[in-house]
Amino acid sequence: MTEIDRNRLQNLLESEEKRFHQYHPKSFQLYQRARKCLQGGVPMLWMIRWAGTFPIFVNKGKGAHFTDVDGNKYIDFCLGDTGAMTGHAPDATIQAIVDQVNKGITYMLPIEDVIWVGEELQKRFGLPYWQFTLTATDANRFAIRMAREITQRKYILVYNYCYHGSVDETFITLNPEGPGPRRGNLGPPVNPIETTKVIEFNDIKSLEAALSPGDVACVLAEPAMTNIGIIHPDPGYHDALRQLTKETGTVLIIDETHTICTGPGGYTAAYGLQPDMLTLGKPLAGGVPAAIYGFTREINDRFHARLNLEDSDVGGIGGTLAGNALSIAAMKATLEHVLIESSYKKAIDLSNRFAKGVESIIAEFSLPWIVKRLGCRSEYWFRATPPRNGGEAAVAVDSELDRYMHLFSLNRGILMTPFHNMALISPDTTQEDVDYHTQVFREAIVSFLG
Ligand SMILES: Cc1ncc(COP(=O)(O)O)c(C=O)c1O
């Protein structure tokens, strides 16, 4: 089968939307109220993009599951889009949060636990110096600023269809008429071609050409792309990236925010990468806002040589609540007890099972689809072969089919990660959860193949 009957799919989508309405009367009521006080009826605009005609309001969650205000139960394969990769409300993190809350939440002074966290990050990622922010977006913004400051260069370099948070410089794509603002880039301060060079992932020649003038401060790279589907680096790509950045004096920043799904030290530790800087956020503190950026001794020394103590609070790096006591306490407990080797092993084994289940259905119906995996992250994609870069992956986006698969799953108690068909597995996900997904995935295929 290669052709999908689009009329049939549209009719099915409409009937799934009706079913969604039927099962979520309270969420609908709350949404009507929310629309009168919140932009788009949601606290953060992305939440209007979920499949379904309004967002589900959550009542409570624990581990790999949550319940909505209508009493519907869900297996959560979205896990707050990695923010809750630890599973919801992990016991050790909750205990640390409760203890710390009773002692104060933020002082703009360090607590002793932060040293344990810094030492732990050294061990995991191999970089000696660390700073804290509240979001991975900020970690990337500050890493870029440091790179620009020490190199005194104008450009950064990113990959086509990358995502690194709401960092202005990164919303650039290779458009038919050449590099330019990515579709949907809202209110950009300047055209990103003034700040950024963009190339395809896995293209060593373009990388060499972009870096050779010596005007790029940093490459900001996910070690494997994850935001336009999972795209693995070609063998040898990371060696070339490291060598070319070194030769041209370009700072290499590896963003591990999603690839932390690979293992306790992210992709960097698993594959022996040697970045100059590393950024990471989302699940670090079990869902409490917390993010980090780390760097080499050389970067540290070069930066400090240019830092004027008197101006350190107005230099565009930092934040009042960054490094707050609550985030640090939650991060310590999460790193010590939750994001550990044994949790990863369990989650990665189940992720394998998830991928095998979906692959078996794809094979049964001879669909031209593939499943891609990285650590505890699996994803099906509507093309027959793995894309090598963002441009190839973007061509295969099928928003209608995507929406249908999401809504079909949601209506049967499964929440997938939105905007692509990704399942993140937590240490609390069970074999039954995964097998139930395989069953529902099959039912979805049968429904539109007829
Ligand atoms: C690779 C990567 N970096 C950074 C971010 C930004 O994270 P946050 O929105 O928590 O700032 C994201 C968000 O999806 C991401 O995927």
CSV table of N, CA and C in Angstrom, one decimal, residues 331-444:
chain,number,residue,atom,x,y,z
A,331,MET,N,17.5,19.0,41.2
A,331,MET,CA,18.5,18.5,40.2
A,331,MET,C,19.4,17.4,40.9
A,332,LYS,N,19.8,17.7,42.1
A,332,LYS,CA,20.6,16.8,42.8
A,332,LYS,C,19.9,15.4,43.0
A,333,ALA,N,18.7,15.5,43.5
A,333,ALA,CA,18.0,14.3,43.8
A,333,ALA,C,17.7,13.5,42.4
A,334,THR,N,17.4,14.2,41.4
A,334,THR,CA,17.1,13.6,40.1
A,334,THR,C,18.4,12.9,39.5
A,335,LEU,N,19.5,13.6,39.6
A,335,LEU,CA,20.7,13.0,39.1
A,335,LEU,C,21.2,11.9,40.0
A,336,GLU,N,21.0,12.0,41.3
A,336,GLU,CA,21.5,10.9,42.2
A,336,GLU,C,20.6,9.7,42.2
A,337,HIS,N,19.3,9.9,42.0
A,337,HIS,CA,18.4,8.7,42.2
A,337,HIS,C,17.5,8.3,41.0
A,338,VAL,N,17.4,9.2,40.0
A,338,VAL,CA,16.4,9.0,39.0
A,338,VAL,C,17.0,8.8,37.6
A,339,LEU,N,17.8,9.8,37.1
A,339,LEU,CA,18.4,9.7,35.8
A,339,LEU,C,19.7,8.9,35.9
A,340,ILE,N,19.6,7.6,36.3
A,340,ILE,CA,20.7,6.8,36.5
A,340,ILE,C,20.7,5.6,35.6
A,341,GLU,N,21.9,4.9,35.5
A,341,GLU,CA,22.1,3.8,34.6
A,341,GLU,C,21.0,2.8,34.6
A,342,SER,N,20.5,2.3,35.8
A,342,SER,CA,19.5,1.3,35.8
A,342,SER,C,18.2,1.8,35.2
A,343,SER,N,17.8,3.0,35.4
A,343,SER,CA,16.6,3.6,34.9
A,343,SER,C,16.7,3.6,33.3
A,344,TYR,N,17.8,4.0,32.9
A,344,TYR,CA,18.0,4.1,31.4
A,344,TYR,C,17.9,2.7,30.8
A,345,LYS,N,18.5,1.7,31.5
A,345,LYS,CA,18.5,0.4,30.9
A,345,LYS,C,17.1,-0.1,30.7
A,346,LYS,N,16.3,0.1,31.7
A,346,LYS,CA,14.9,-0.4,31.7
A,346,LYS,C,14.2,0.4,30.5
A,347,ALA,N,14.3,1.7,30.5
A,347,ALA,CA,13.6,2.5,29.5
A,347,ALA,C,14.1,2.2,28.1
A,348,ILE,N,15.4,1.9,27.9
A,348,ILE,CA,15.9,1.7,26.6
A,348,ILE,C,15.4,0.3,26.1
A,349,ASP,N,15.4,-0.7,27.0
A,349,ASP,CA,14.9,-2.0,26.6
A,349,ASP,C,13.4,-1.9,26.1
A,350,LEU,N,12.7,-1.1,26.8
A,350,LEU,CA,11.2,-1.0,26.4
A,350,LEU,C,11.1,-0.2,25.1
A,351,SER,N,12.0,0.8,24.9
A,351,SER,CA,11.9,1.6,23.7
A,351,SER,C,12.2,0.7,22.5
A,352,ASN,N,13.1,-0.3,22.7
A,352,ASN,CA,13.4,-1.3,21.7
A,352,ASN,C,12.1,-2.1,21.4
A,353,ARG,N,11.4,-2.5,22.4
A,353,ARG,CA,10.2,-3.3,22.3
A,353,ARG,C,9.1,-2.4,21.5
A,354,PHE,N,9.1,-1.1,21.9
A,354,PHE,CA,8.1,-0.2,21.2
A,354,PHE,C,8.4,-0.2,19.7
A,355,ALA,N,9.7,0.0,19.4
A,355,ALA,CA,10.1,0.1,18.0
A,355,ALA,C,9.8,-1.2,17.2
A,356,LYS,N,10.1,-2.3,17.9
A,356,LYS,CA,9.8,-3.7,17.2
A,356,LYS,C,8.3,-3.9,17.0
A,357,GLY,N,7.5,-3.5,18.0
A,357,GLY,CA,6.1,-3.6,17.8
A,357,GLY,C,5.6,-2.8,16.6
A,358,VAL,N,6.0,-1.6,16.5
A,358,VAL,CA,5.5,-0.7,15.4
A,358,VAL,C,6.1,-1.2,14.1
A,359,GLU,N,7.3,-1.6,14.1
A,359,GLU,CA,7.9,-2.2,12.9
A,359,GLU,C,7.1,-3.4,12.4
A,360,SER,N,6.7,-4.2,13.3
A,360,SER,CA,6.0,-5.5,12.9
A,360,SER,C,4.6,-5.1,12.2
A,361,ILE,N,4.0,-4.0,12.7
A,361,ILE,CA,2.7,-3.6,12.0
A,361,ILE,C,3.0,-3.0,10.7
A,362,ILE,N,4.1,-2.2,10.6
A,362,ILE,CA,4.4,-1.6,9.3
A,362,ILE,C,4.7,-2.7,8.3
A,363,ALA,N,5.4,-3.7,8.7
A,363,ALA,CA,5.7,-4.8,7.8
A,363,ALA,C,4.5,-5.6,7.4
A,364,GLU,N,3.6,-5.8,8.4
A,364,GLU,CA,2.3,-6.5,8.1
A,364,GLU,C,1.5,-5.9,7.0
A,365,PHE,N,1.5,-4.5,7.0
A,365,PHE,CA,0.7,-3.8,6.0
A,365,PHE,C,1.5,-3.2,4.9
A,366,SER,N,2.8,-3.6,4.8
A,366,SER,CA,3.8,-3.1,3.8
A,366,SER,C,3.7,-1.6,3.6
A,367,LEU,N,3.7,-0.9,4.7
A,367,LEU,CA,3.7,0.6,4.7
A,367,LEU,C,5.1,1.1,4.4
A,368,PRO,N,5.2,2.2,3.6
A,368,PRO,CA,6.5,2.8,3.3
A,368,PRO,C,6.9,3.7,4.4
A,369,TRP,N,6.9,3.2,5.7
A,369,TRP,CA,7.3,4.0,6.8
A,369,TRP,C,8.4,3.3,7.5
A,370,ILE,N,9.1,4.1,8.4
A,370,ILE,CA,10.2,3.5,9.2
A,370,ILE,C,10.1,4.0,10.6
A,371,VAL,N,10.8,3.2,11.5
A,371,VAL,CA,10.9,3.6,12.9
A,371,VAL,C,12.4,3.9,13.2
A,372,LYS,N,12.6,5.0,13.9
A,372,LYS,CA,13.9,5.4,14.2
A,372,LYS,C,14.1,5.5,15.8
A,373,ARG,N,15.3,5.2,16.2
A,373,ARG,CA,15.4,5.1,17.7
A,373,ARG,C,16.7,5.8,18.1
A,374,LEU,N,16.6,6.4,19.3
A,374,LEU,CA,17.8,6.9,20.0
A,374,LEU,C,17.5,6.7,21.5
A,375,GLY,N,18.3,5.8,22.1
A,375,GLY,CA,18.1,5.6,23.6
A,375,GLY,C,16.6,5.3,23.9
A,376,CYS,N,16.0,6.0,24.8
A,376,CYS,CA,14.6,5.7,25.2
A,376,CYS,C,13.6,6.5,24.4
A,377,ARG,N,14.0,6.9,23.2
A,377,ARG,CA,13.2,7.7,22.2
A,377,ARG,C,12.9,6.9,21.0
A,378,SER,N,11.7,6.6,20.6
A,378,SER,CA,11.4,5.9,19.3
A,378,SER,C,10.4,6.8,18.6
A,379,GLU,N,10.4,6.6,17.3
A,379,GLU,CA,9.6,7.5,16.5
A,379,GLU,C,9.3,6.8,15.1
A,380,TYR,N,8.0,6.9,14.7
A,380,TYR,CA,7.8,6.4,13.3
A,380,TYR,C,7.6,7.6,12.4
A,381,TRP,N,8.0,7.4,11.2
A,381,TRP,CA,8.2,8.5,10.2
A,381,TRP,C,7.6,8.1,8.9
A,382,PHE,N,6.9,8.9,8.2
A,382,PHE,CA,6.2,8.6,7.0
A,382,PHE,C,7.0,8.6,5.7
A,383,ARG,N,8.1,7.9,5.8
A,383,ARG,CA,8.9,7.8,4.6
A,383,ARG,C,9.7,6.4,4.7
A,384,ALA,N,10.1,5.9,3.5
A,384,ALA,CA,10.6,4.6,3.5
A,384,ALA,C,12.0,4.4,3.9
A,385,THR,N,12.8,5.5,3.8
A,385,THR,CA,14.2,5.3,4.2
A,385,THR,C,14.6,6.4,5.2
A,386,PRO,N,15.6,6.2,6.0
A,386,PRO,CA,16.0,7.2,7.0
A,386,PRO,C,16.6,8.5,6.3
A,387,PRO,N,16.1,9.7,6.7
A,387,PRO,CA,16.6,10.9,6.1
A,387,PRO,C,18.0,11.2,6.6
A,388,ARG,N,18.9,11.8,5.8
A,388,ARG,CA,20.2,12.1,6.3
A,388,ARG,C,20.3,13.5,6.8
A,389,ASN,N,19.3,14.3,6.6
A,389,ASN,CA,19.4,15.7,7.0
A,389,ASN,C,18.0,16.3,7.2
A,390,GLY,N,17.9,17.5,7.7
A,390,GLY,CA,16.6,18.2,8.0
A,390,GLY,C,15.8,18.4,6.8
A,391,GLY,N,16.4,18.8,5.7
A,391,GLY,CA,15.7,19.1,4.4
A,391,GLY,C,15.0,17.8,4.0
A,392,GLU,N,15.7,16.7,3.9
A,392,GLU,CA,15.0,15.4,3.5
A,392,GLU,C,13.9,15.0,4.4
A,393,ALA,N,14.1,15.2,5.7
A,393,ALA,CA,13.1,14.9,6.7
A,393,ALA,C,11.8,15.7,6.6
A,394,ALA,N,12.1,17.0,6.4
A,394,ALA,CA,10.9,18.0,6.3
A,394,ALA,C,10.0,17.7,5.2
A,395,VAL,N,10.5,17.1,4.1
A,395,VAL,CA,9.7,16.8,2.9
A,395,VAL,C,8.7,15.7,3.2
A,396,ALA,N,9.0,14.9,4.2
A,396,ALA,CA,8.1,13.8,4.5
A,396,ALA,C,7.1,14.1,5.6
A,397,VAL,N,7.0,15.4,6.0
A,397,VAL,CA,6.0,15.7,7.1
A,397,VAL,C,4.7,15.6,6.4
A,398,ASP,N,3.7,14.9,7.1
A,398,ASP,CA,2.4,14.7,6.6
A,398,ASP,C,1.5,15.1,7.8
A,399,SER,N,1.1,16.4,7.9
A,399,SER,CA,0.4,16.9,9.0
A,399,SER,C,-0.9,16.3,9.3
A,400,GLU,N,-1.6,16.0,8.2
A,400,GLU,CA,-2.9,15.4,8.3
A,400,GLU,C,-2.9,14.0,8.9
A,401,LEU,N,-2.0,13.2,8.4
A,401,LEU,CA,-1.8,11.8,8.9
A,401,LEU,C,-1.3,11.8,10.3
A,402,ASP,N,-0.4,12.8,10.5
A,402,ASP,CA,0.2,13.0,11.9
A,402,ASP,C,-0.9,13.2,12.9
A,403,ARG,N,-1.8,14.2,12.5
A,403,ARG,CA,-2.9,14.6,13.4
A,403,ARG,C,-3.8,13.4,13.7
A,404,TYR,N,-4.1,12.6,12.6
A,404,TYR,CA,-5.0,11.5,12.8
A,404,TYR,C,-4.4,10.4,13.7
A,405,MET,N,-3.1,10.1,13.5
A,405,MET,CA,-2.5,9.1,14.4
A,405,MET,C,-2.5,9.5,15.8
A,406,HIS,N,-2.2,10.8,16.0
A,406,HIS,CA,-2.2,11.4,17.4
A,406,HIS,C,-3.6,11.3,18.0
A,407,LEU,N,-4.6,11.7,17.3
A,407,LEU,CA,-5.9,11.8,17.9
A,407,LEU,C,-6.5,10.4,18.1
A,408,PHE,N,-6.2,9.5,17.1
A,408,PHE,CA,-6.7,8.1,17.3
A,408,PHE,C,-6.1,7.6,18.6
A,409,SER,N,-4.9,7.8,18.8
A,409,SER,CA,-4.2,7.3,20.0
A,409,SER,C,-4.7,7.9,21.3
A,410,LEU,N,-4.9,9.3,21.2
A,410,LEU,CA,-5.4,10.0,22.4
A,410,LEU,C,-6.7,9.5,22.8
A,411,ASN,N,-7.6,9.3,21.8
A,411,ASN,CA,-9.0,8.9,22.1
A,411,ASN,C,-9.0,7.4,22.7
A,412,ARG,N,-7.9,6.8,22.6
A,412,ARG,CA,-7.8,5.4,23.2
A,412,ARG,C,-6.8,5.4,24.4
A,413,GLY,N,-6.5,6.6,24.9
A,413,GLY,CA,-5.7,6.6,26.2
A,413,GLY,C,-4.2,6.6,26.0
A,414,ILE,N,-3.7,7.1,24.9
A,414,ILE,CA,-2.3,7.2,24.6
A,414,ILE,C,-1.9,8.6,24.2
A,415,LEU,N,-1.0,9.2,24.9
A,415,LEU,CA,-0.5,10.5,24.5
A,415,LEU,C,0.9,10.4,23.9
A,416,MET,N,0.9,10.7,22.6
A,416,MET,CA,2.2,10.7,21.9
A,416,MET,C,2.8,12.1,22.0
A,417,THR,N,4.1,12.2,21.7
A,417,THR,CA,4.7,13.6,21.7
A,417,THR,C,4.3,14.3,20.4
A,418,PRO,N,3.7,15.5,20.6
A,418,PRO,CA,3.1,16.2,19.5
A,418,PRO,C,4.1,16.7,18.5
A,419,PHE,N,3.5,17.0,17.3
A,419,PHE,CA,4.2,17.6,16.2
A,419,PHE,C,5.1,16.7,15.4
A,420,HIS,N,5.3,15.5,16.0
A,420,HIS,CA,5.8,14.3,15.2
A,420,HIS,C,5.4,13.1,16.0
A,421,ASN,N,5.7,11.9,15.5
A,421,ASN,CA,5.1,10.7,16.2
A,421,ASN,C,6.1,10.0,17.0
A,422,MET,N,6.5,10.7,18.1
A,422,MET,CA,7.6,10.2,18.9
A,422,MET,C,7.0,9.7,20.3
A,423,ALA,N,7.7,8.6,20.7
A,423,ALA,CA,7.3,8.0,22.0
A,423,ALA,C,8.6,8.0,22.9
A,424,LEU,N,8.4,8.7,24.0
A,424,LEU,CA,9.5,8.7,25.0
A,424,LEU,C,9.1,7.7,26.1
A,425,ILE,N,10.1,6.9,26.5
A,425,ILE,CA,9.8,5.9,27.5
A,425,ILE,C,10.5,6.3,28.8
A,426,SER,N,9.7,6.3,29.9
A,426,SER,CA,10.2,6.6,31.2
A,426,SER,C,10.6,5.3,31.9
A,427,PRO,N,11.3,5.5,33.0
A,427,PRO,CA,11.6,4.3,33.8
A,427,PRO,C,10.4,3.6,34.4
A,428,ASP,N,9.3,4.3,34.4
A,428,ASP,CA,8.0,3.7,35.0
A,428,ASP,C,7.1,3.2,33.9
A,429,THR,N,7.4,3.3,32.7
A,429,THR,CA,6.6,2.8,31.6
A,429,THR,C,6.6,1.2,31.7
A,430,THR,N,5.6,0.6,31.4
A,430,THR,CA,5.5,-0.9,31.5
A,430,THR,C,5.5,-1.6,30.1
A,431,GLN,N,5.8,-2.9,30.2
A,431,GLN,CA,5.6,-3.7,28.9
A,431,GLN,C,4.2,-3.6,28.4
A,432,GLU,N,3.2,-3.6,29.4
A,432,GLU,CA,1.8,-3.6,29.0
A,432,GLU,C,1.5,-2.3,28.3
A,433,ASP,N,2.1,-1.2,28.7
A,433,ASP,CA,1.9,0.1,28.1
A,433,ASP,C,2.3,0.1,26.7
A,434,VAL,N,3.5,-0.5,26.5
A,434,VAL,CA,4.1,-0.5,25.1
A,434,VAL,C,3.3,-1.4,24.2
A,435,ASP,N,2.9,-2.6,24.7
A,435,ASP,CA,2.1,-3.5,23.9
A,435,ASP,C,0.8,-3.0,23.5
A,436,TYR,N,0.2,-2.2,24.5
A,436,TYR,CA,-1.1,-1.6,24.2
A,436,TYR,C,-1.0,-0.6,23.0
A,437,HIS,N,0.2,0.1,23.1
A,437,HIS,CA,0.4,1.1,22.0
A,437,HIS,C,0.5,0.3,20.6
A,438,THR,N,1.2,-0.8,20.6
A,438,THR,CA,1.3,-1.6,19.3
A,438,THR,C,-0.1,-2.0,18.8
A,439,GLN,N,-1.0,-2.4,19.8
A,439,GLN,CA,-2.3,-2.8,19.4
A,439,GLN,C,-3.1,-1.6,18.8
A,440,VAL,N,-3.0,-0.4,19.5
A,440,VAL,CA,-3.8,0.7,19.0
A,440,VAL,C,-3.2,1.3,17.7
A,441,PHE,N,-1.9,1.2,17.6
A,441,PHE,CA,-1.3,1.6,16.3
A,441,PHE,C,-1.8,0.7,15.1
A,442,ARG,N,-2.0,-0.6,15.4
A,442,ARG,CA,-2.5,-1.5,14.4
A,442,ARG,C,-4.0,-1.1,14.0
A,443,GLU,N,-4.7,-0.8,15.1
A,443,GLU,CA,-6.1,-0.4,14.9
A,443,GLU,C,-6.2,0.8,14.0
A,444,ALA,N,-5.3,1.8,14.3
A,444,ALA,CA,-5.3,3.0,13.5
A,444,ALA,C,-5.1,2.7,12.0
